[in-house]
mmCIF file of C-alpha atoms and ligand atoms in Angstrom:
data_model
loop_
_atom_site.group_PDB
_atom_site.id
_atom_site.type_symbol
_atom_site.label_atom_id
_atom_site.label_comp_id
_atom_site.label_asym_id
_atom_site.label_seq_id
_atom_site.Cartn_x
_atom_site.Cartn_y
_atom_site.Cartn_z
ATOM 1 C CA MET A 25 13.365 -11.583 -1.315
ATOM 2 C CA THR A 26 13.819 -14.271 1.352
ATOM 3 C CA GLN A 27 10.953 -16.590 2.264
ATOM 4 C CA ASP A 28 10.628 -14.901 5.695
ATOM 5 C CA ASN A 29 10.443 -11.462 4.083
ATOM 6 C CA LEU A 30 7.810 -12.653 1.620
ATOM 7 C CA ASP A 31 5.727 -14.154 4.451
ATOM 8 C CA THR A 32 5.925 -10.825 6.316
ATOM 9 C CA GLU A 33 5.054 -8.807 3.192
ATOM 10 C CA ILE A 34 2.013 -11.001 2.490
ATOM 11 C CA GLU A 35 0.858 -10.740 6.111
ATOM 12 C CA LYS A 36 1.240 -6.946 6.034
ATOM 13 C CA ALA A 37 -0.615 -6.660 2.719
ATOM 14 C CA ALA A 38 -3.412 -8.910 4.010
ATOM 15 C CA ARG A 39 -3.777 -6.668 7.075
ATOM 16 C CA LEU A 40 -4.036 -3.642 4.781
ATOM 17 C CA LEU A 41 -6.790 -5.364 2.773
ATOM 18 C CA ARG A 42 -8.729 -6.078 5.958
ATOM 19 C CA CYS A 43 -8.569 -2.367 6.889
ATOM 20 C CA GLY A 44 -9.764 -0.910 3.587
ATOM 21 C CA GLY A 45 -6.330 -0.746 1.912
ATOM 22 C CA VAL A 46 -5.539 -1.132 -1.777
ATOM 23 C CA VAL A 47 -2.704 -3.514 -2.616
ATOM 24 C CA ALA A 48 -1.091 -4.562 -5.910
ATOM 25 C CA PHE A 49 -0.282 -8.262 -6.216
ATOM 26 C CA PRO A 50 0.926 -10.691 -8.884
ATOM 27 C CA THR A 51 -1.321 -13.214 -10.597
ATOM 28 C CA GLU A 52 -0.494 -15.504 -13.513
ATOM 29 C CA THR A 53 -2.308 -13.128 -15.920
ATOM 30 C CA VAL A 54 -1.276 -9.555 -15.015
ATOM 31 C CA TYR A 55 -0.687 -7.620 -11.755
ATOM 32 C CA GLY A 56 -3.958 -6.864 -9.963
ATOM 33 C CA LEU A 57 -4.954 -3.872 -7.842
ATOM 34 C CA GLY A 58 -6.888 -5.455 -4.998
ATOM 35 C CA ALA A 59 -9.286 -4.425 -2.252
ATOM 36 C CA SER A 60 -11.745 -6.333 -0.080
ATOM 37 C CA ALA A 61 -14.709 -7.263 -2.278
ATOM 38 C CA PHE A 62 -16.982 -6.729 0.746
ATOM 39 C CA ASP A 63 -15.819 -3.141 1.374
ATOM 40 C CA PRO A 64 -17.518 -0.624 -0.950
ATOM 41 C CA ALA A 65 -15.291 2.282 0.179
ATOM 42 C CA ALA A 66 -12.126 0.301 -0.599
ATOM 43 C CA ALA A 67 -13.540 -0.738 -3.983
ATOM 44 C CA ALA A 68 -14.328 2.923 -4.687
ATOM 45 C CA ARG A 69 -10.641 3.742 -4.106
ATOM 46 C CA ILE A 70 -9.703 1.281 -6.897
ATOM 47 C CA PHE A 71 -11.938 3.138 -9.364
ATOM 48 C CA GLU A 72 -10.437 6.473 -8.274
ATOM 49 C CA ILE A 73 -6.802 5.337 -8.419
ATOM 50 C CA LYS A 74 -7.217 3.807 -11.896
ATOM 51 C CA GLY A 75 -9.506 6.487 -13.282
ATOM 52 C CA ARG A 76 -11.789 3.568 -14.151
ATOM 53 C CA PRO A 77 -15.407 4.361 -15.055
ATOM 54 C CA ARG A 78 -17.914 3.087 -12.486
ATOM 55 C CA PHE A 79 -19.824 1.132 -15.164
ATOM 56 C CA ASP A 80 -16.879 -1.268 -15.554
ATOM 57 C CA PRO A 81 -17.305 -4.172 -13.076
ATOM 58 C CA LEU A 82 -14.409 -5.697 -11.121
ATOM 59 C CA ILE A 83 -13.479 -9.371 -11.087
ATOM 60 C CA VAL A 84 -13.540 -10.998 -7.639
ATOM 61 C CA HIS A 85 -10.596 -13.263 -6.794
ATOM 62 C CA LEU A 86 -10.852 -16.294 -4.515
ATOM 63 C CA PRO A 87 -8.160 -18.606 -3.088
ATOM 64 C CA ALA A 88 -10.240 -21.807 -3.228
ATOM 65 C CA THR A 89 -13.357 -23.058 -5.021
ATOM 66 C CA ASP A 90 -15.279 -23.538 -1.768
ATOM 67 C CA TRP A 91 -15.252 -19.730 -1.328
ATOM 68 C CA LEU A 92 -17.642 -19.480 -4.311
ATOM 69 C CA GLU A 93 -20.645 -19.732 -2.001
ATOM 70 C CA ARG A 94 -19.547 -16.486 -0.297
ATOM 71 C CA VAL A 95 -20.089 -14.460 -3.496
ATOM 72 C CA ALA A 96 -22.253 -16.499 -5.916
ATOM 73 C CA LEU A 97 -25.915 -17.439 -5.419
ATOM 74 C CA GLU A 98 -25.681 -20.570 -7.529
ATOM 75 C CA VAL A 99 -23.178 -22.403 -9.685
ATOM 76 C CA PRO A 100 -24.726 -24.053 -12.753
ATOM 77 C CA PRO A 101 -23.327 -27.546 -13.515
ATOM 78 C CA LYS A 102 -21.383 -26.382 -16.583
ATOM 79 C CA ALA A 103 -19.774 -23.575 -14.585
ATOM 80 C CA ALA A 104 -18.868 -26.070 -11.858
ATOM 81 C CA LEU A 105 -17.288 -28.314 -14.497
ATOM 82 C CA LEU A 106 -15.161 -25.464 -15.898
ATOM 83 C CA ALA A 107 -14.120 -24.504 -12.357
ATOM 84 C CA GLU A 108 -13.191 -28.093 -11.540
ATOM 85 C CA LYS A 109 -11.096 -28.593 -14.684
ATOM 86 C CA LEU A 110 -9.604 -25.126 -15.298
ATOM 87 C CA TRP A 111 -9.176 -23.491 -11.861
ATOM 88 C CA PRO A 112 -6.855 -22.232 -10.638
ATOM 89 C CA GLY A 113 -6.212 -20.439 -13.912
ATOM 90 C CA PRO A 114 -6.953 -17.527 -16.247
ATOM 91 C CA LEU A 115 -10.706 -18.130 -16.456
ATOM 92 C CA THR A 116 -13.415 -15.841 -15.031
ATOM 93 C CA LEU A 117 -16.960 -17.141 -14.538
ATOM 94 C CA VAL A 118 -19.851 -14.678 -14.460
ATOM 95 C CA LEU A 119 -22.476 -15.956 -11.995
ATOM 96 C CA ARG A 120 -25.518 -14.575 -10.162
ATOM 97 C CA LYS A 121 -24.212 -12.632 -7.189
ATOM 98 C CA ARG A 122 -25.044 -12.710 -3.502
ATOM 99 C CA ASP A 123 -26.280 -9.520 -1.817
ATOM 100 C CA GLU A 124 -23.061 -9.390 0.232
ATOM 101 C CA VAL A 125 -21.169 -8.305 -2.896
ATOM 102 C CA PRO A 126 -21.706 -4.535 -3.061
ATOM 103 C CA ASP A 127 -23.089 -2.916 -6.207
ATOM 104 C CA ILE A 128 -19.982 -0.846 -6.783
ATOM 105 C CA VAL A 129 -17.962 -4.048 -7.368
ATOM 106 C CA THR A 130 -20.330 -5.370 -10.040
ATOM 107 C CA ALA A 131 -21.247 -1.957 -11.487
ATOM 108 C CA GLY A 132 -24.834 -2.557 -10.397
ATOM 109 C CA LEU A 133 -25.160 -5.852 -12.280
ATOM 110 C CA PRO A 134 -26.974 -8.810 -10.696
ATOM 111 C CA THR A 135 -23.949 -10.969 -11.567
ATOM 112 C CA VAL A 136 -20.357 -11.196 -10.354
ATOM 113 C CA GLY A 137 -17.217 -12.220 -12.259
ATOM 114 C CA VAL A 138 -15.094 -14.634 -10.191
ATOM 115 C CA ARG A 139 -11.849 -16.473 -10.612
ATOM 116 C CA LEU A 140 -9.133 -18.426 -8.755
ATOM 117 C CA PRO A 141 -5.738 -17.081 -9.771
ATOM 118 C CA ASP A 142 -2.995 -19.651 -10.340
ATOM 119 C CA HIS A 143 -0.365 -17.825 -8.316
ATOM 120 C CA ASP A 144 0.933 -18.766 -4.896
ATOM 121 C CA ILE A 145 1.313 -15.166 -3.662
ATOM 122 C CA ALA A 146 -2.207 -14.205 -4.797
ATOM 123 C CA ARG A 147 -3.732 -17.270 -3.152
ATOM 124 C CA ARG A 148 -1.846 -16.771 0.121
ATOM 125 C CA LEU A 149 -2.686 -13.056 0.206
ATOM 126 C CA ILE A 150 -6.434 -13.614 -0.223
ATOM 127 C CA GLU A 151 -6.459 -16.476 2.277
ATOM 128 C CA ALA A 152 -4.619 -14.365 4.850
ATOM 129 C CA ALA A 153 -6.952 -11.404 4.243
ATOM 130 C CA GLY A 154 -9.901 -13.734 4.869
ATOM 131 C CA VAL A 155 -12.087 -11.910 2.320
ATOM 132 C CA PRO A 156 -12.608 -12.248 -1.440
ATOM 133 C CA VAL A 157 -10.547 -9.618 -3.251
ATOM 134 C CA CYS A 158 -11.850 -7.545 -6.156
ATOM 135 C CA ALA A 159 -9.022 -6.608 -8.497
ATOM 136 C CA PRO A 160 -8.716 -5.083 -11.949
ATOM 137 C CA SER A 161 -5.311 -4.717 -13.573
ATOM 138 C CA ALA A 162 -2.943 -2.404 -11.676
ATOM 139 C CA ASN A 163 -2.586 0.329 -14.302
ATOM 140 C CA PRO A 164 -4.273 3.613 -15.188
ATOM 141 C CA PHE A 165 -7.518 2.831 -17.027
ATOM 142 C CA GLY A 166 -7.067 2.184 -20.737
ATOM 143 C CA TYR A 167 -3.276 1.770 -20.681
ATOM 144 C CA VAL A 168 -1.247 -1.397 -21.290
ATOM 145 C CA SER A 169 -1.653 -3.897 -18.397
ATOM 146 C CA PRO A 170 1.288 -4.419 -15.995
ATOM 147 C CA THR A 171 3.166 -7.727 -16.050
ATOM 148 C CA THR A 172 5.928 -6.796 -13.564
ATOM 149 C CA ALA A 173 5.961 -5.064 -10.174
ATOM 150 C CA ALA A 174 8.141 -2.332 -11.743
ATOM 151 C CA HIS A 175 5.326 -1.498 -14.221
ATOM 152 C CA VAL A 176 2.968 -1.001 -11.255
ATOM 153 C CA ARG A 177 5.478 1.007 -9.214
ATOM 154 C CA LEU A 178 6.145 3.371 -12.094
ATOM 155 C CA GLN A 179 2.519 4.294 -12.737
ATOM 156 C CA LEU A 180 0.710 3.814 -9.406
ATOM 157 C CA GLY A 181 3.486 3.495 -6.775
ATOM 158 C CA ASP A 182 2.600 6.701 -4.932
ATOM 159 C CA LYS A 183 -1.163 6.097 -4.954
ATOM 160 C CA ILE A 184 -1.421 2.629 -3.405
ATOM 161 C CA ASP A 185 -0.704 1.073 -0.016
ATOM 162 C CA ALA A 186 1.620 -1.815 -0.998
ATOM 163 C CA ILE A 187 2.996 -3.788 -3.943
ATOM 164 C CA LEU A 188 3.843 -7.493 -3.667
ATOM 165 C CA ASP A 189 6.553 -8.489 -6.136
ATOM 166 C CA GLY A 190 6.187 -11.964 -7.642
ATOM 167 C CA GLY A 191 8.386 -11.434 -10.699
ATOM 168 C CA PRO A 192 7.032 -11.383 -14.271
ATOM 169 C CA CYS A 193 3.545 -12.854 -14.904
ATOM 170 C CA ARG A 194 3.539 -16.341 -16.442
ATOM 171 C CA VAL A 195 0.516 -15.980 -18.784
ATOM 172 C CA GLY A 196 0.765 -12.242 -19.480
ATOM 173 C CA ILE A 197 -2.758 -11.508 -20.761
ATOM 174 C CA GLU A 198 -6.034 -11.250 -18.883
ATOM 175 C CA SER A 199 -8.469 -14.047 -18.102
ATOM 176 C CA THR A 200 -10.995 -15.521 -20.496
ATOM 177 C CA ILE A 201 -14.499 -14.540 -19.332
ATOM 178 C CA VAL A 202 -17.469 -16.911 -19.647
ATOM 179 C CA SER A 203 -20.924 -15.761 -18.565
ATOM 180 C CA PHE A 204 -23.553 -18.080 -17.116
ATOM 181 C CA GLU A 205 -26.218 -15.398 -16.885
ATOM 182 C CA GLY A 206 -28.246 -16.737 -19.823
ATOM 183 C CA VAL A 207 -29.519 -20.248 -20.500
ATOM 184 C CA SER A 208 -26.252 -21.335 -22.110
ATOM 185 C CA PRO A 209 -22.680 -20.171 -21.468
ATOM 186 C CA THR A 210 -21.376 -17.240 -23.517
ATOM 187 C CA LEU A 211 -17.770 -16.194 -23.958
ATOM 188 C CA LEU A 212 -17.491 -12.462 -23.185
ATOM 189 C CA ARG A 213 -13.735 -11.971 -23.550
ATOM 190 C CA HIS A 214 -10.938 -14.026 -25.074
ATOM 191 C CA GLY A 215 -8.025 -14.492 -22.696
ATOM 192 C CA GLY A 216 -5.502 -16.850 -21.167
ATOM 193 C CA VAL A 217 -7.613 -20.018 -21.630
ATOM 194 C CA PRO A 218 -8.268 -20.558 -25.355
ATOM 195 C CA ILE A 219 -11.908 -21.110 -26.346
ATOM 196 C CA GLU A 220 -10.886 -24.498 -27.796
ATOM 197 C CA THR A 221 -9.960 -25.645 -24.261
ATOM 198 C CA ILE A 222 -13.296 -24.468 -22.826
ATOM 199 C CA GLU A 223 -15.262 -26.203 -25.573
ATOM 200 C CA ALA A 224 -13.250 -29.410 -25.069
ATOM 201 C CA VAL A 225 -14.115 -29.427 -21.340
ATOM 202 C CA LEU A 226 -17.818 -28.714 -21.972
ATOM 203 C CA GLY A 227 -17.992 -31.089 -24.930
ATOM 204 C CA CYS A 228 -19.861 -28.523 -27.038
ATOM 205 C CA ALA A 229 -19.392 -25.233 -28.882
ATOM 206 C CA ILE A 230 -20.188 -22.060 -26.952
ATOM 207 C CA ALA A 231 -21.542 -18.721 -28.115
ATOM 208 C CA VAL A 232 -19.153 -15.782 -28.386
ATOM 209 C CA ALA A 233 -20.515 -12.309 -27.613
ATOM 210 C CA ARG A 234 -19.942 -9.829 -30.405
ATOM 211 C CA PRO A 235 -17.700 -6.933 -29.381
ATOM 212 C CA GLU A 236 -20.428 -4.420 -30.287
ATOM 213 C CA ASP A 237 -22.925 -6.172 -27.991
ATOM 214 C CA PRO A 238 -23.289 -3.751 -25.041
ATOM 215 C CA VAL A 239 -24.702 -6.235 -22.548
ATOM 216 C CA ALA A 240 -21.984 -8.710 -23.387
ATOM 217 C CA ALA A 241 -19.076 -7.198 -21.528
ATOM 218 C CA PRO A 242 -19.754 -3.948 -19.779
ATOM 219 C CA GLY A 243 -16.643 -1.809 -19.663
ATOM 220 C CA MET A 244 -14.939 -3.585 -22.551
ATOM 221 C CA LEU A 245 -14.115 -0.703 -24.798
ATOM 222 C CA LYS A 246 -13.014 -0.598 -28.390
ATOM 223 C CA ARG A 247 -9.906 1.327 -27.357
ATOM 224 C CA HIS A 248 -7.999 -0.300 -24.480
ATOM 225 C CA TYR A 249 -4.577 -1.719 -23.621
ATOM 226 C CA SER A 250 -3.283 1.284 -25.537
ATOM 227 C CA PRO A 251 0.212 2.678 -25.736
ATOM 228 C CA SER A 252 0.477 6.431 -26.429
ATOM 229 C CA VAL A 253 2.272 5.880 -29.732
ATOM 230 C CA GLN A 254 0.157 5.149 -32.827
ATOM 231 C CA VAL A 255 -0.196 1.378 -33.441
ATOM 232 C CA VAL A 256 -0.663 0.037 -36.996
ATOM 233 C CA LEU A 257 -1.449 -3.677 -37.369
ATOM 234 C CA PHE A 258 -0.259 -5.817 -40.275
ATOM 235 C CA ASP A 259 -0.314 -9.421 -41.523
ATOM 236 C CA GLY A 260 2.292 -11.095 -43.679
ATOM 237 C CA GLU A 261 5.053 -8.987 -45.142
ATOM 238 C CA ILE A 262 6.794 -6.470 -42.849
ATOM 239 C CA PRO A 263 5.857 -2.911 -43.931
ATOM 240 C CA ALA A 264 8.680 -0.557 -44.921
ATOM 241 C CA SER A 265 9.955 1.747 -42.170
ATOM 242 C CA GLN A 266 8.552 5.272 -42.242
ATOM 243 C CA GLY A 267 11.980 6.571 -41.203
ATOM 244 C CA PRO A 268 13.362 7.484 -37.773
ATOM 245 C CA GLY A 269 10.799 6.916 -35.037
ATOM 246 C CA THR A 270 9.315 3.772 -36.610
ATOM 247 C CA GLY A 271 9.013 0.733 -34.312
ATOM 248 C CA LEU A 272 8.283 -2.891 -35.148
ATOM 249 C CA LEU A 273 6.738 -5.667 -33.062
ATOM 250 C CA LEU A 274 6.821 -9.214 -34.437
ATOM 251 C CA ILE A 275 5.023 -12.260 -33.059
ATOM 252 C CA SER A 276 7.795 -14.646 -34.156
ATOM 253 C CA GLY A 277 11.427 -14.445 -35.229
ATOM 254 C CA ARG A 278 12.349 -13.647 -38.826
ATOM 255 C CA GLN A 279 14.698 -11.454 -40.876
ATOM 256 C CA VAL A 280 14.053 -7.788 -40.066
ATOM 257 C CA PRO A 281 14.721 -5.194 -42.783
ATOM 258 C CA GLY A 282 16.741 -2.105 -41.798
ATOM 259 C CA GLY A 283 15.378 1.307 -40.880
ATOM 260 C CA PHE A 284 13.493 0.531 -37.641
ATOM 261 C CA THR A 285 14.326 2.542 -34.513
ATOM 262 C CA ALA A 286 13.225 -0.255 -32.154
ATOM 263 C CA VAL A 287 12.264 -3.879 -32.764
ATOM 264 C CA GLU A 288 10.588 -6.380 -30.407
ATOM 265 C CA ILE A 289 10.180 -10.086 -31.169
ATOM 266 C CA LEU A 290 7.673 -11.752 -28.839
ATOM 267 C CA SER A 291 8.784 -15.344 -29.411
ATOM 268 C CA ARG A 292 11.736 -16.379 -31.619
ATOM 269 C CA SER A 293 10.198 -19.846 -32.020
ATOM 270 C CA GLY A 294 6.669 -18.512 -32.622
ATOM 271 C CA SER A 295 5.248 -19.970 -29.395
ATOM 272 C CA LEU A 296 1.965 -18.162 -28.739
ATOM 273 C CA SER A 297 2.176 -18.653 -24.971
ATOM 274 C CA GLU A 298 5.635 -17.041 -24.970
ATOM 275 C CA ALA A 299 4.296 -14.253 -27.213
ATOM 276 C CA ALA A 300 1.375 -13.577 -24.838
ATOM 277 C CA ARG A 301 3.753 -13.563 -21.857
ATOM 278 C CA ASN A 302 5.969 -10.914 -23.499
ATOM 279 C CA LEU A 303 3.275 -8.819 -25.217
ATOM 280 C CA PHE A 304 2.507 -6.059 -22.703
ATOM 281 C CA ALA A 305 6.124 -5.499 -21.575
ATOM 282 C CA ALA A 306 7.184 -5.213 -25.253
ATOM 283 C CA LEU A 307 4.401 -2.692 -25.979
ATOM 284 C CA ARG A 308 5.584 -0.637 -22.996
ATOM 285 C CA ARG A 309 9.233 -0.706 -24.127
ATOM 286 C CA LEU A 310 8.215 0.434 -27.618
ATOM 287 C CA ASP A 311 6.036 3.140 -26.090
ATOM 288 C CA GLU A 312 9.068 4.449 -24.192
ATOM 289 C CA ALA A 313 11.386 4.376 -27.237
ATOM 290 C CA GLY A 314 10.414 7.834 -28.519
ATOM 291 C CA LEU A 315 8.563 6.483 -31.578
ATOM 292 C CA ARG A 316 6.067 8.172 -33.878
ATOM 293 C CA VAL A 317 4.467 4.919 -35.030
ATOM 294 C CA MET A 318 4.780 1.196 -34.377
ATOM 295 C CA PHE A 319 3.934 -1.566 -36.837
ATOM 296 C CA VAL A 320 2.574 -4.587 -35.000
ATOM 297 C CA GLU A 321 2.189 -8.044 -36.516
ATOM 298 C CA ARG A 322 -1.101 -9.901 -35.916
ATOM 299 C CA ALA A 323 -0.921 -13.403 -34.416
ATOM 300 C CA PRO A 324 -2.437 -16.462 -36.123
ATOM 301 C CA GLU A 325 -6.173 -16.439 -35.266
ATOM 302 C CA SER A 326 -6.270 -19.624 -33.158
ATOM 303 C CA GLY A 327 -5.471 -20.707 -29.591
ATOM 304 C CA LEU A 328 -3.956 -17.839 -27.583
ATOM 305 C CA GLY A 329 -3.559 -15.908 -30.853
ATOM 306 C CA VAL A 330 -7.240 -14.926 -30.639
ATOM 307 C CA ALA A 331 -6.723 -13.194 -27.271
ATOM 308 C CA ILE A 332 -3.471 -11.583 -28.449
ATOM 309 C CA ASN A 333 -5.254 -10.188 -31.524
ATOM 310 C CA ASP A 334 -8.142 -8.919 -29.392
ATOM 311 C CA ARG A 335 -5.652 -6.900 -27.288
ATOM 312 C CA LEU A 336 -3.803 -5.676 -30.398
ATOM 313 C CA ARG A 337 -7.040 -4.534 -32.083
ATOM 314 C CA ARG A 338 -7.945 -2.456 -29.037
ATOM 315 C CA ALA A 339 -4.384 -1.109 -28.709
ATOM 316 C CA ALA A 340 -4.546 0.059 -32.353
ATOM 317 C CA SER A 341 -8.008 1.591 -32.020
ATOM 318 C CA ARG A 342 -8.185 5.400 -31.784
HETATM 319 P P1 AMP B 403 -10.304 -6.749 -15.917
HETATM 320 O O1 AMP B 403 -10.307 -5.372 -16.494
HETATM 321 O O2 AMP B 403 -9.329 -7.685 -16.537
HETATM 322 O O3 AMP B 403 -10.251 -6.752 -14.445
HETATM 323 O O4 AMP B 403 -11.711 -7.414 -16.286
HETATM 324 C C1 AMP B 403 -12.870 -6.754 -15.997
HETATM 325 C C2 AMP B 403 -13.843 -7.051 -17.063
HETATM 326 O O5 AMP B 403 -14.561 -8.222 -16.738
HETATM 327 C C3 AMP B 403 -14.893 -5.956 -17.184
HETATM 328 O O6 AMP B 403 -14.435 -4.932 -18.034
HETATM 329 C C4 AMP B 403 -16.082 -6.712 -17.752
HETATM 330 O O7 AMP B 403 -16.028 -6.717 -19.152
HETATM 331 C C5 AMP B 403 -15.881 -8.143 -17.229
HETATM 332 N N1 AMP B 403 -16.799 -8.416 -16.120
HETATM 333 C C6 AMP B 403 -16.526 -8.383 -14.794
HETATM 334 N N2 AMP B 403 -17.624 -8.657 -14.064
HETATM 335 C C7 AMP B 403 -18.612 -8.876 -14.953
HETATM 336 C C8 AMP B 403 -19.999 -9.194 -14.834
HETATM 337 N N3 AMP B 403 -20.591 -9.336 -13.663
HETATM 338 N N4 AMP B 403 -20.703 -9.346 -15.982
HETATM 339 C C9 AMP B 403 -20.121 -9.228 -17.182
HETATM 340 N N5 AMP B 403 -18.816 -8.899 -17.361
HETATM 341 C C10 AMP B 403 -18.069 -8.745 -16.264
HETATM 342 MG MG1 MG B 404 -7.423 -3.856 -17.202
#
């Protein structure tokens, strides 16, 4: 796409957002399905299009930190510090919301999840729309998140008003979510910013909500990010193929025994950021390979590996 075309596409998409439209756009994490965060009817369309339950709140996206005052009542000093050091980027802060943010966006909670995406197209789109944009991932609820415009087109193309194509997403997994609702910050979801980075910025350890804690992350379900084919996780040695229709997904490159119908290697060198970037597209390819089962290797449980394993656990859950 030429620069002029892109400018026109962004302007058109921004106009749609201002008039209650629903538009898919790239961010550094995954493709989002956006609507004006101040328009309850437009937000309702997002829930309908995705088949997303209404108890699952949407994250509100801003183009600049000074927009925070339009959606958040207050920004505690530690939240401001994280925003200063880690925005734009894959970090969502949960803060007390202003009345202007409709209940449907926050699933009736008194808080709102906000973030500044680190993507030029996302930032320009929201700025041109002139309103904060609520956006979950642009896929049917529960399925693997989209990391290319083609993923979005395939599943939601005929249901939405526009798709902006920014190429493949750089980070490839969703944002890390930190809540400031309580007295001290709590990590609600592992994501594109490793917890080690957050703790280094804050200079202290932070609490991590347990997955079974219902107040922790409304809408975060045990089964999510799920391909249709059965997913079986493993560590260490590669399991033997179960015959035709067996797929294999490896985090890093190594010798693969015979007998697998399809094999995906997320990063030959074992880079966890490369593995995260390739994860969802690889799961989709395996899901389309006519398999009966896929064996999926767990990542090392540190840095981005924690978020990768969180997604894999949910993908494998039935
Ligand atoms: P996503 O599906 O990546 O758009 O992220 C949405 C998730 O963010 C939800 O499923 C919630 O777990 C979390 N979330 C969003 N807003 C809030 C909030 N106000 N309080 C707690 N969690 C939130
Ligand atoms: Mg999602």
